[in-house]
Structure formats: structure tokens, C-alpha cells
PDB file of C-alpha atoms in Angstrom:
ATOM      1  CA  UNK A   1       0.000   0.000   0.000  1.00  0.00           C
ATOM      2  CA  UNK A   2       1.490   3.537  -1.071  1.00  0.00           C
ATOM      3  CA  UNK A   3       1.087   6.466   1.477  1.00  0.00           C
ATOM      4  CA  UNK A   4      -0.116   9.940   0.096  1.00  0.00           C
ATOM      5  CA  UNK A   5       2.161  12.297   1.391  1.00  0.00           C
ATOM      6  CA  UNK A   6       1.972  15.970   1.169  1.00  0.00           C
ATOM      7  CA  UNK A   7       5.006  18.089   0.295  1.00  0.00           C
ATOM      8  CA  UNK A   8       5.823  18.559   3.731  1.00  0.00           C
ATOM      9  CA  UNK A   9       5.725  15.249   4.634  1.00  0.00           C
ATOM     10  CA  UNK A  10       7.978  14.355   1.613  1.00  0.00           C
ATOM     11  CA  UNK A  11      10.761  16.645   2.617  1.00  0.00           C
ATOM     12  CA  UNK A  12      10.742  15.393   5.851  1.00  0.00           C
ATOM     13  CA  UNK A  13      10.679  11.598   4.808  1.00  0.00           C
ATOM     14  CA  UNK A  14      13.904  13.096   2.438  1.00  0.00           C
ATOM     15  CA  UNK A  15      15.197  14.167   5.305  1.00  0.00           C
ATOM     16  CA  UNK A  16      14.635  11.256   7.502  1.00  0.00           C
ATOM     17  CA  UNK A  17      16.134   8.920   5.175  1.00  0.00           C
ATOM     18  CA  UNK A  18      19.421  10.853   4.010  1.00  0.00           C
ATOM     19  CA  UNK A  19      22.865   9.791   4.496  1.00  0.00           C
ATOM     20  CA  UNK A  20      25.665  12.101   5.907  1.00  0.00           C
ATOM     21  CA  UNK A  21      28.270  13.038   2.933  1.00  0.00           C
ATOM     22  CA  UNK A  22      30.875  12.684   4.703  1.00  0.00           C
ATOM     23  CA  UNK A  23      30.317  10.643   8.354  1.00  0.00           C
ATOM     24  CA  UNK A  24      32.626  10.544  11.133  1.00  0.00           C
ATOM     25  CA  UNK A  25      33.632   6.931  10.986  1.00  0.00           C
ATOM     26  CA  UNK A  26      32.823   6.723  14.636  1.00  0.00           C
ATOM     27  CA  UNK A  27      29.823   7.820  15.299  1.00  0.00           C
ATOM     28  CA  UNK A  28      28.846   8.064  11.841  1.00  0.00           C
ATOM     29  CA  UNK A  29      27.571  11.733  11.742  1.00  0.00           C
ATOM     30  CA  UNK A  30      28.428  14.572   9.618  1.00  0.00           C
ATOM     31  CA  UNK A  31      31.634  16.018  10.741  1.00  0.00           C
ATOM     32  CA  UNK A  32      30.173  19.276  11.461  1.00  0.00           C
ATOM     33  CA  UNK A  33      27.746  17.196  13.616  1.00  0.00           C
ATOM     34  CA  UNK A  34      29.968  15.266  15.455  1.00  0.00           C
ATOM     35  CA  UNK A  35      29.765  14.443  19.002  1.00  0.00           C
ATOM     36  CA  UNK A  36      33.316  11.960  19.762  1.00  0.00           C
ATOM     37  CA  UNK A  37      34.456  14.601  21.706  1.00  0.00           C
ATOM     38  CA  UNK A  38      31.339  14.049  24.310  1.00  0.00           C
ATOM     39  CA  UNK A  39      32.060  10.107  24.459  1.00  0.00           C
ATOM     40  CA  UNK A  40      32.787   8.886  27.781  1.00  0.00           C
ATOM     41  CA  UNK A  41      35.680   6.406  28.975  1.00  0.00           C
ATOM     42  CA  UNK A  42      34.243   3.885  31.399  1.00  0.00           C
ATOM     43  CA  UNK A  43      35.624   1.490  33.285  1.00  0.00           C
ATOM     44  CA  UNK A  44      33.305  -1.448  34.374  1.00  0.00           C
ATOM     45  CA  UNK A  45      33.148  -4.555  36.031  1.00  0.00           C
ATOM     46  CA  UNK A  46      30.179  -5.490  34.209  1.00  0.00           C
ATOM     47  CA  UNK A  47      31.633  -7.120  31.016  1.00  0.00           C
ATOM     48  CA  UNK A  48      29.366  -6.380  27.461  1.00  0.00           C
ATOM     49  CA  UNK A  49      29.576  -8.689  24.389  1.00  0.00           C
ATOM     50  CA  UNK A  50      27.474  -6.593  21.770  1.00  0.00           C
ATOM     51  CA  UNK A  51      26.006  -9.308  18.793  1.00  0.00           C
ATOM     52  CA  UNK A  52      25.379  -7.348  15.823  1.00  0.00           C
ATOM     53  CA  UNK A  53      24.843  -8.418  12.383  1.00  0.00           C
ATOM     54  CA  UNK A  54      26.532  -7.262   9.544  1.00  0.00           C
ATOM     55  CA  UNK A  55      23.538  -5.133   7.851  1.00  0.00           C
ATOM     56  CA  UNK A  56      23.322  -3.663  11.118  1.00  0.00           C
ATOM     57  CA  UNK A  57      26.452  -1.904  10.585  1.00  0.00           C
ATOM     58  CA  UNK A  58      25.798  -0.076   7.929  1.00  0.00           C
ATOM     59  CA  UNK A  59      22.931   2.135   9.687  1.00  0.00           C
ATOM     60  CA  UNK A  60      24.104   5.606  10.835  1.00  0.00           C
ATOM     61  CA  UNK A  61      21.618   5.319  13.436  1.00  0.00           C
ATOM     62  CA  UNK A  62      23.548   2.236  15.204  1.00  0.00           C
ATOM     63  CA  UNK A  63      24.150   3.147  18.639  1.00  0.00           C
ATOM     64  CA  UNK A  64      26.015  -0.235  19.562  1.00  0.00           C
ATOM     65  CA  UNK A  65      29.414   1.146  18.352  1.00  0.00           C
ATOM     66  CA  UNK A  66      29.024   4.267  20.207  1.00  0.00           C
ATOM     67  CA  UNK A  67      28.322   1.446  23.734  1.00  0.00           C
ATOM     68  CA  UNK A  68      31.204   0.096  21.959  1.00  0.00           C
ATOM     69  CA  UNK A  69      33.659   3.370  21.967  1.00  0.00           C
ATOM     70  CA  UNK A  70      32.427   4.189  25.808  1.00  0.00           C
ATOM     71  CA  UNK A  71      32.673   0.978  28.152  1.00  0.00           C
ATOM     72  CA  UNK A  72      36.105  -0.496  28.197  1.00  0.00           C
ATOM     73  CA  UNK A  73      35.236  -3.982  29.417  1.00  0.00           C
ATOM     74  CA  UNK A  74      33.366  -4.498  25.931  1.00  0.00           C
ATOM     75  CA  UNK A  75      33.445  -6.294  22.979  1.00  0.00           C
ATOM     76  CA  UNK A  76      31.227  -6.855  19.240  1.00  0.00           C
ATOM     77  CA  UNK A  77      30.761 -10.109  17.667  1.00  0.00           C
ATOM     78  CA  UNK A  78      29.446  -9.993  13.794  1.00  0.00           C
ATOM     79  CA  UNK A  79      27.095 -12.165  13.067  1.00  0.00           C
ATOM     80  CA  UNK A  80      26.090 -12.964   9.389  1.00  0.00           C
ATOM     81  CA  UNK A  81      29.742 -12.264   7.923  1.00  0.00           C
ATOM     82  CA  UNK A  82      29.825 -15.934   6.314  1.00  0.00           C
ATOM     83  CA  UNK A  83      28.300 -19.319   5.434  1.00  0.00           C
ATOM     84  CA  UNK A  84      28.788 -20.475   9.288  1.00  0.00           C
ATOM     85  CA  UNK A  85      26.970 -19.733  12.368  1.00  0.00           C
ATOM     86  CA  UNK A  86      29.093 -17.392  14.171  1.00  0.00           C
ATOM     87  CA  UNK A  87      30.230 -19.438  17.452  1.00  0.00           C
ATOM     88  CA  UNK A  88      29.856 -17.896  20.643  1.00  0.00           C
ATOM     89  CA  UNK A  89      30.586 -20.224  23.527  1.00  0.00           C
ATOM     90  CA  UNK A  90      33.869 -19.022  24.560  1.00  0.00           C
ATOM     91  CA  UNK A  91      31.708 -15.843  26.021  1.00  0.00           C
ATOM     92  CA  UNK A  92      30.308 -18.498  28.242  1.00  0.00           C
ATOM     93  CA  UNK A  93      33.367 -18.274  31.354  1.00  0.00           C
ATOM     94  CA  UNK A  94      32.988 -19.087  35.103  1.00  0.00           C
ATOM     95  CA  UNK A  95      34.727 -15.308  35.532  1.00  0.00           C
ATOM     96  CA  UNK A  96      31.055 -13.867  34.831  1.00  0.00           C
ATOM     97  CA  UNK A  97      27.226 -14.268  34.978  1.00  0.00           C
ATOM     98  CA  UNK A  98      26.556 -14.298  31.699  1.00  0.00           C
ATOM     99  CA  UNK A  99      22.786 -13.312  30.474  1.00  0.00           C
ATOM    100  CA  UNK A 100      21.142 -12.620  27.381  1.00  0.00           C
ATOM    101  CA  UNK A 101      19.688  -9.374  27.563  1.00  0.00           C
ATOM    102  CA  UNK A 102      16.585  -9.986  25.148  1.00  0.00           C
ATOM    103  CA  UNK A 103      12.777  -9.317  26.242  1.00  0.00           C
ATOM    104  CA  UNK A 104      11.526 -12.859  25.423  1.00  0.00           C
ATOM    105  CA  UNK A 105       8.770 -14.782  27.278  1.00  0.00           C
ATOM    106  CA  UNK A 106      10.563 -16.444  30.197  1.00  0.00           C
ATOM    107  CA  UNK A 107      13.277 -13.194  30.477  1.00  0.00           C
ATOM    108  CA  UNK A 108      13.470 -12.189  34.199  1.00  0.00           C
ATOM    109  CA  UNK A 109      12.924  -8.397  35.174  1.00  0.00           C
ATOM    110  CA  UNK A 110      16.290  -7.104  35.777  1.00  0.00           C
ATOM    111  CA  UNK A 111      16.442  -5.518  39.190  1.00  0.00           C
ATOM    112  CA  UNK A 112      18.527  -4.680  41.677  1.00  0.00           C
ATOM    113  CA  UNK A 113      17.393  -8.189  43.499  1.00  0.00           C
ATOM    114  CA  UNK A 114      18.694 -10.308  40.586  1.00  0.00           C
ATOM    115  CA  UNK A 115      21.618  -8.556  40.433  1.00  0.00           C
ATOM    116  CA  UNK A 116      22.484  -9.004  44.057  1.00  0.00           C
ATOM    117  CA  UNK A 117      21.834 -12.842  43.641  1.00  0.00           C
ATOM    118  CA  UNK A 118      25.702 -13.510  42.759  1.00  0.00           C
ATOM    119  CA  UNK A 119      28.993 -12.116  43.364  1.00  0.00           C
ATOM    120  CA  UNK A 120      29.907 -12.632  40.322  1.00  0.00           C
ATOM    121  CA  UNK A 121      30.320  -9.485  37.737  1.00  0.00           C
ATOM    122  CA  UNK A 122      27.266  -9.662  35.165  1.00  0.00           C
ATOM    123  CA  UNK A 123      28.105 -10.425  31.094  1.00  0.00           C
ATOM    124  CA  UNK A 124      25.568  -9.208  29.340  1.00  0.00           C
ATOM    125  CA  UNK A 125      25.176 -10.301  25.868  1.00  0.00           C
ATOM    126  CA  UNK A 126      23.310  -7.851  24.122  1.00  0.00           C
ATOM    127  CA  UNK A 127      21.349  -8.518  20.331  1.00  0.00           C
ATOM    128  CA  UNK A 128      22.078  -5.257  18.502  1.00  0.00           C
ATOM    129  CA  UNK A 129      19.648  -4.756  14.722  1.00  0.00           C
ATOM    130  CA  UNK A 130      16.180  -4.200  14.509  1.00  0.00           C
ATOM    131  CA  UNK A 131      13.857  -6.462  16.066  1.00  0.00           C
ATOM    132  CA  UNK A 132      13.845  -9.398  13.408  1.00  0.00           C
ATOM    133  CA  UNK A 133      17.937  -9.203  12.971  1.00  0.00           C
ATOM    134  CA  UNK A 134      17.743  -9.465  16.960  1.00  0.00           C
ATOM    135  CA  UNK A 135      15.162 -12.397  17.935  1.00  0.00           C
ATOM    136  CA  UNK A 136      17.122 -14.671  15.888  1.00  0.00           C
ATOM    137  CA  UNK A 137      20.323 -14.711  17.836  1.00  0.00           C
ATOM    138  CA  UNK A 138      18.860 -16.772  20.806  1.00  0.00           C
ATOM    139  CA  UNK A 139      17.745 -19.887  18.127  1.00  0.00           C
ATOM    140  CA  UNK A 140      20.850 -19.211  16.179  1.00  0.00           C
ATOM    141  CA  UNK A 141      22.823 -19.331  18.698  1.00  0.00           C
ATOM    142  CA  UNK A 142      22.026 -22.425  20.848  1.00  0.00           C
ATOM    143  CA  UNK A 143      25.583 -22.136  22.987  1.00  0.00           C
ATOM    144  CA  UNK A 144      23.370 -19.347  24.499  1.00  0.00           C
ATOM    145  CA  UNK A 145      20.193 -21.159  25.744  1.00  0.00           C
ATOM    146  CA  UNK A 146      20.948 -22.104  28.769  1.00  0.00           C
ATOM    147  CA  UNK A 147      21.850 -18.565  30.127  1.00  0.00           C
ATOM    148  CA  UNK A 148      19.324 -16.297  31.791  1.00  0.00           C
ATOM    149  CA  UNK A 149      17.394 -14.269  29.717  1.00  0.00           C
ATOM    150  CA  UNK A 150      16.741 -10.784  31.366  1.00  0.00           C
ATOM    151  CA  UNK A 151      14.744  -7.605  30.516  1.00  0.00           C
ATOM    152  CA  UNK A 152      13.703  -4.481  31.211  1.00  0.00           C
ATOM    153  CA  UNK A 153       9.767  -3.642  30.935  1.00  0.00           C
ATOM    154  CA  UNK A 154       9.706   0.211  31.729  1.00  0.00           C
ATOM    155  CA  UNK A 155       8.005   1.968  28.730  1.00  0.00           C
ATOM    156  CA  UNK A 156      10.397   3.927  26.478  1.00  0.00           C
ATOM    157  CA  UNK A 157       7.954   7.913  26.845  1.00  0.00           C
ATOM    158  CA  UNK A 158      10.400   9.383  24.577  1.00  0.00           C
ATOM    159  CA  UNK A 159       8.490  11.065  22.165  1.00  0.00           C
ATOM    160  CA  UNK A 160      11.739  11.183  19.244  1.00  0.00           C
ATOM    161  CA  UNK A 161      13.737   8.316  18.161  1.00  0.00           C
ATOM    162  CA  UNK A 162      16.734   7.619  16.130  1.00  0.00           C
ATOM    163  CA  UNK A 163      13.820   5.090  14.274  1.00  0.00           C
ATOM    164  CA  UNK A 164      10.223   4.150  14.525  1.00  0.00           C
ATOM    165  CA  UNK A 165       9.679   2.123  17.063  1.00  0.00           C
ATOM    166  CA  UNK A 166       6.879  -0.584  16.966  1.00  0.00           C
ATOM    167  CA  UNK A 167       6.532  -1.231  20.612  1.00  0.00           C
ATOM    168  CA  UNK A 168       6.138   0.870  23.506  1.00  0.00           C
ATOM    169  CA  UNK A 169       9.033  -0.620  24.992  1.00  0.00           C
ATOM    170  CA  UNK A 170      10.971  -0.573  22.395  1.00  0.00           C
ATOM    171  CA  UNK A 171      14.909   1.574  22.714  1.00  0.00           C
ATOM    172  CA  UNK A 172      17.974   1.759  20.615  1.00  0.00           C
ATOM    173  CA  UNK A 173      20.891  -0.335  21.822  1.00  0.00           C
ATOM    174  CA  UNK A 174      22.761   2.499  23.435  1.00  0.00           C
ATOM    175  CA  UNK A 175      19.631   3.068  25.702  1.00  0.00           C
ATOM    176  CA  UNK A 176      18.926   0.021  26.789  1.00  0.00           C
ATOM    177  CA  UNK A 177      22.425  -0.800  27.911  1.00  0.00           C
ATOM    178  CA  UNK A 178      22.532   2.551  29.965  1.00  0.00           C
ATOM    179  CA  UNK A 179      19.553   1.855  31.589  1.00  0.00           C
ATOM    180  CA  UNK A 180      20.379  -2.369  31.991  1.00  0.00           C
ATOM    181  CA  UNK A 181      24.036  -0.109  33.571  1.00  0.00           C
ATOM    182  CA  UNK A 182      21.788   2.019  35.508  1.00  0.00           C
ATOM    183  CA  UNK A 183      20.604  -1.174  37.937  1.00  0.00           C
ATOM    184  CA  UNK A 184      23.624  -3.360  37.277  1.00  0.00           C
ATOM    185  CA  UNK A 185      26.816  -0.291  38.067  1.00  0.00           C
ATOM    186  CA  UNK A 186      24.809   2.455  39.094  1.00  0.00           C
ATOM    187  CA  UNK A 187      22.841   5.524  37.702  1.00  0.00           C
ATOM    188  CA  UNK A 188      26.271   7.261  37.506  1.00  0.00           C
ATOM    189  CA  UNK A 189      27.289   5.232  34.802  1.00  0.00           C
ATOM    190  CA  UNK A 190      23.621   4.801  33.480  1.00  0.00           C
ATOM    191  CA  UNK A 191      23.262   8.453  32.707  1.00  0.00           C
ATOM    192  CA  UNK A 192      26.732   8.697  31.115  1.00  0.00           C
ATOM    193  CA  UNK A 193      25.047   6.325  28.301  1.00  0.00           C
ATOM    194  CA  UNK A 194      21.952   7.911  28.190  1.00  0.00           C
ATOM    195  CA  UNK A 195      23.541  11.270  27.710  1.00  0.00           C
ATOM    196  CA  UNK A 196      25.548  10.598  24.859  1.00  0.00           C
ATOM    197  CA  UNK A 197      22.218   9.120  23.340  1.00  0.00           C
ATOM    198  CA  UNK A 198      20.436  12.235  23.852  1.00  0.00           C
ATOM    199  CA  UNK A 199      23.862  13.436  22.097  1.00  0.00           C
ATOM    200  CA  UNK A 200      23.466  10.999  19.046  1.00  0.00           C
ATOM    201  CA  UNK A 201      19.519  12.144  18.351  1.00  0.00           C
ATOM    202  CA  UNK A 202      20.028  15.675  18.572  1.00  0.00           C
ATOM    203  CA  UNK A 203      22.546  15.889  16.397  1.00  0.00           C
ATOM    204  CA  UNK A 204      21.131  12.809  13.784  1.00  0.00           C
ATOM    205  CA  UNK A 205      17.663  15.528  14.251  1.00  0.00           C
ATOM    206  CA  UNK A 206      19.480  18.711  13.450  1.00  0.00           C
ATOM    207  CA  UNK A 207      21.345  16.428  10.359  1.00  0.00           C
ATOM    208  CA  UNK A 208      17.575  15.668   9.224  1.00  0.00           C
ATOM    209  CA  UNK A 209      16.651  19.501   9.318  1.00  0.00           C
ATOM    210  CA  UNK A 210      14.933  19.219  12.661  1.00  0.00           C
ATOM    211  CA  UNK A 211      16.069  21.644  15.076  1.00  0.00           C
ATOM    212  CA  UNK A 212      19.838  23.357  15.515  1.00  0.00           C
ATOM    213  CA  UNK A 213      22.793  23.679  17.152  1.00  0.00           C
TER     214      UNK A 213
END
């Protein structure tokens, strides 16, 4: 089904869609837009394994490599770069709770309580790509089914996004791991994350001809 749009609406759907010319290869802005000088350093005992797939990577609006550029005790795994499954279970240590941070049916809330149920520093393995790129890394991936799945259910209010989301909880990457560090490290650290998102969407707005410096 097409959608009539009037000439308004088509210059901001141009707008919406368009590419930087020339992106920072970092956080994938235009240069006069960029915001690696805000980017934290932090340094956690909370380890993160980000699972992205390839497609995912080409989106300026990925947030994972900015999660990436910020927490130290961090890593990326690319999924879909070949014809084999991407193995995973050397993320699986006795070092760490691992979980799979992935709002499935039998996830647990994660809370301060289930954080506080092991000494142990957390992994959490995060799915990073829209929502059908995402689901499929816990059948993919069967290394990770016996881990914990956890989630957070606290409606995203936001009323602009990086992308449409299609549920009300619904957050970019970046988000979701600030808040998930918000319980786990602190709201310290939380807000560092969720401050350099507010960073990323203002500027990716003002590239889109919403609003300005």
C-alpha cells in the first residue's frame, strides 16, 4: 500500500532517510555534527559482548558502536559475515554471569534483586539490529540457551527516536544498555550512556533539518 504524502511530509521523509556526505567513521555523523568529543571512557566490572549483524552496521543510526567506543570492558561479535553460524561459547566463562539481555517470554525483570543474587560481575550479551535481525540470535545461537534471559519492561515515553519504534518498549541499543548499567553499576554510569544518546539524536535531528545547534 502507497502512502499519500503531502510536500511537507515528503521533505521530511527526504530528510529522515538521508545519508551524511561525509560521516565521522565513529559515530557516523556529519563532521560538522559530530559528538566523539562528548564520548565517555568507562571502566566497568560489568563485562558487554554486543552481537550485531553485519547489515546492522551499515545504519548511521547504530548506537552499539558508540556502547562500543564508551565501556572499556566491551566487545562486538558480527554475526552474518559468512556461510557459518558465528560461534559464541567461549563468552560463556565461570569469571562472569553471563545473560542474554533480550525481552523474550521467560526473560526475568532485571532488578537490583537479581543482580544481588551472585557475586559474580554480570556479562551481558546484548542482540544489537532491529527487532527481526535481533530475535534470531537466541535460536541461532544455541551455545546461548541455557543462560538467563533478562529484561527491562519500563516503557520507552520518549516522544523522538533515532527510528520508529513498533513497541512501547521498544529503545535503541545504546539506551537500553545505559539503563540495563543504571541497575547493574549504578545511575552514575547509566546516565553517562543515556547522555551521549540524547547526544546521538540531537545531532542525527538537526542532520535531518529538525532543530539546531
Amino acid at each position: 500500500m502507497f502512502e499519500l504524502r503531502t510536500a511537507n511530509s515528503a521533505e521530511a521523509f527526504f530528510n529522515r532517510k538521508r545519508k551524511p556526505k561525509d560521516p565521522c567513521t565513529v559515530c557516523y555523523l556529519n563532521r560538522n555534527l559530530c559528538i566523539c568529543e562528548v564520548i565517555p571512557t568507562i571502566d566497568l566490572k560489568t563485562k558487554i559482548s554486543i552481537i550485531v549483524h553485519k547489515k546492522e552496521l551499515k545504519r548511521t543510526t547504530n548506537t552499539g558502536r558508540l556502547a562500543l567506543r564508551a565501556l572499556t570492558n566491551s566487545e562486538m561479535r558480527i554475526r552474518g559475515d559468512g556461510k557459518d553460524v558465528l560461534d559464541l561459547s567461549d563468552l560463556l566463562t565461570p569469571q562472569y554471569r553471563s545473560v542474554l539481555f533480550f525481552p523474550c517470554y521467560d526473560a526475568q525483570e532485571l532488578t537490583s534483586d537479581f543482580v544481588a543474587q551472585s557475586d559474580l560481575p554480570i556479562h551481558l550479551i546484548v542482540p544489537d539490529g532491529n527487532w527481526r535481525q535481533a530475535r534470531k540470535v537466541p535460536h541461532r545461537h544455541r551455545e546461548l540457551s541455557k543462560i538467563p534471559r533478562v529484561k527491562i519492561s519500563t516503557p520507552n515515553l520518549a516522544s523522538e527516536h533515532l527510528r520508529k519504534e513498533t513497541s512501547e518498549y521498544g529503545m535503541s541499543t545504546l539506551e537500553a544498555i545505559g539503563r540495563a548499567l543504571a541497575i547493574i553499576e549504578g545511575v552514575v554510569v547509566g546516565n553517562q550512556l543515556l547522555s551521549l544518546y540524547q547526544a546521538k539524536l540531537k545531532a542525527t535531528l538537526i542532520g535531518r533539518g529538525h532543530g539546531s545547534l
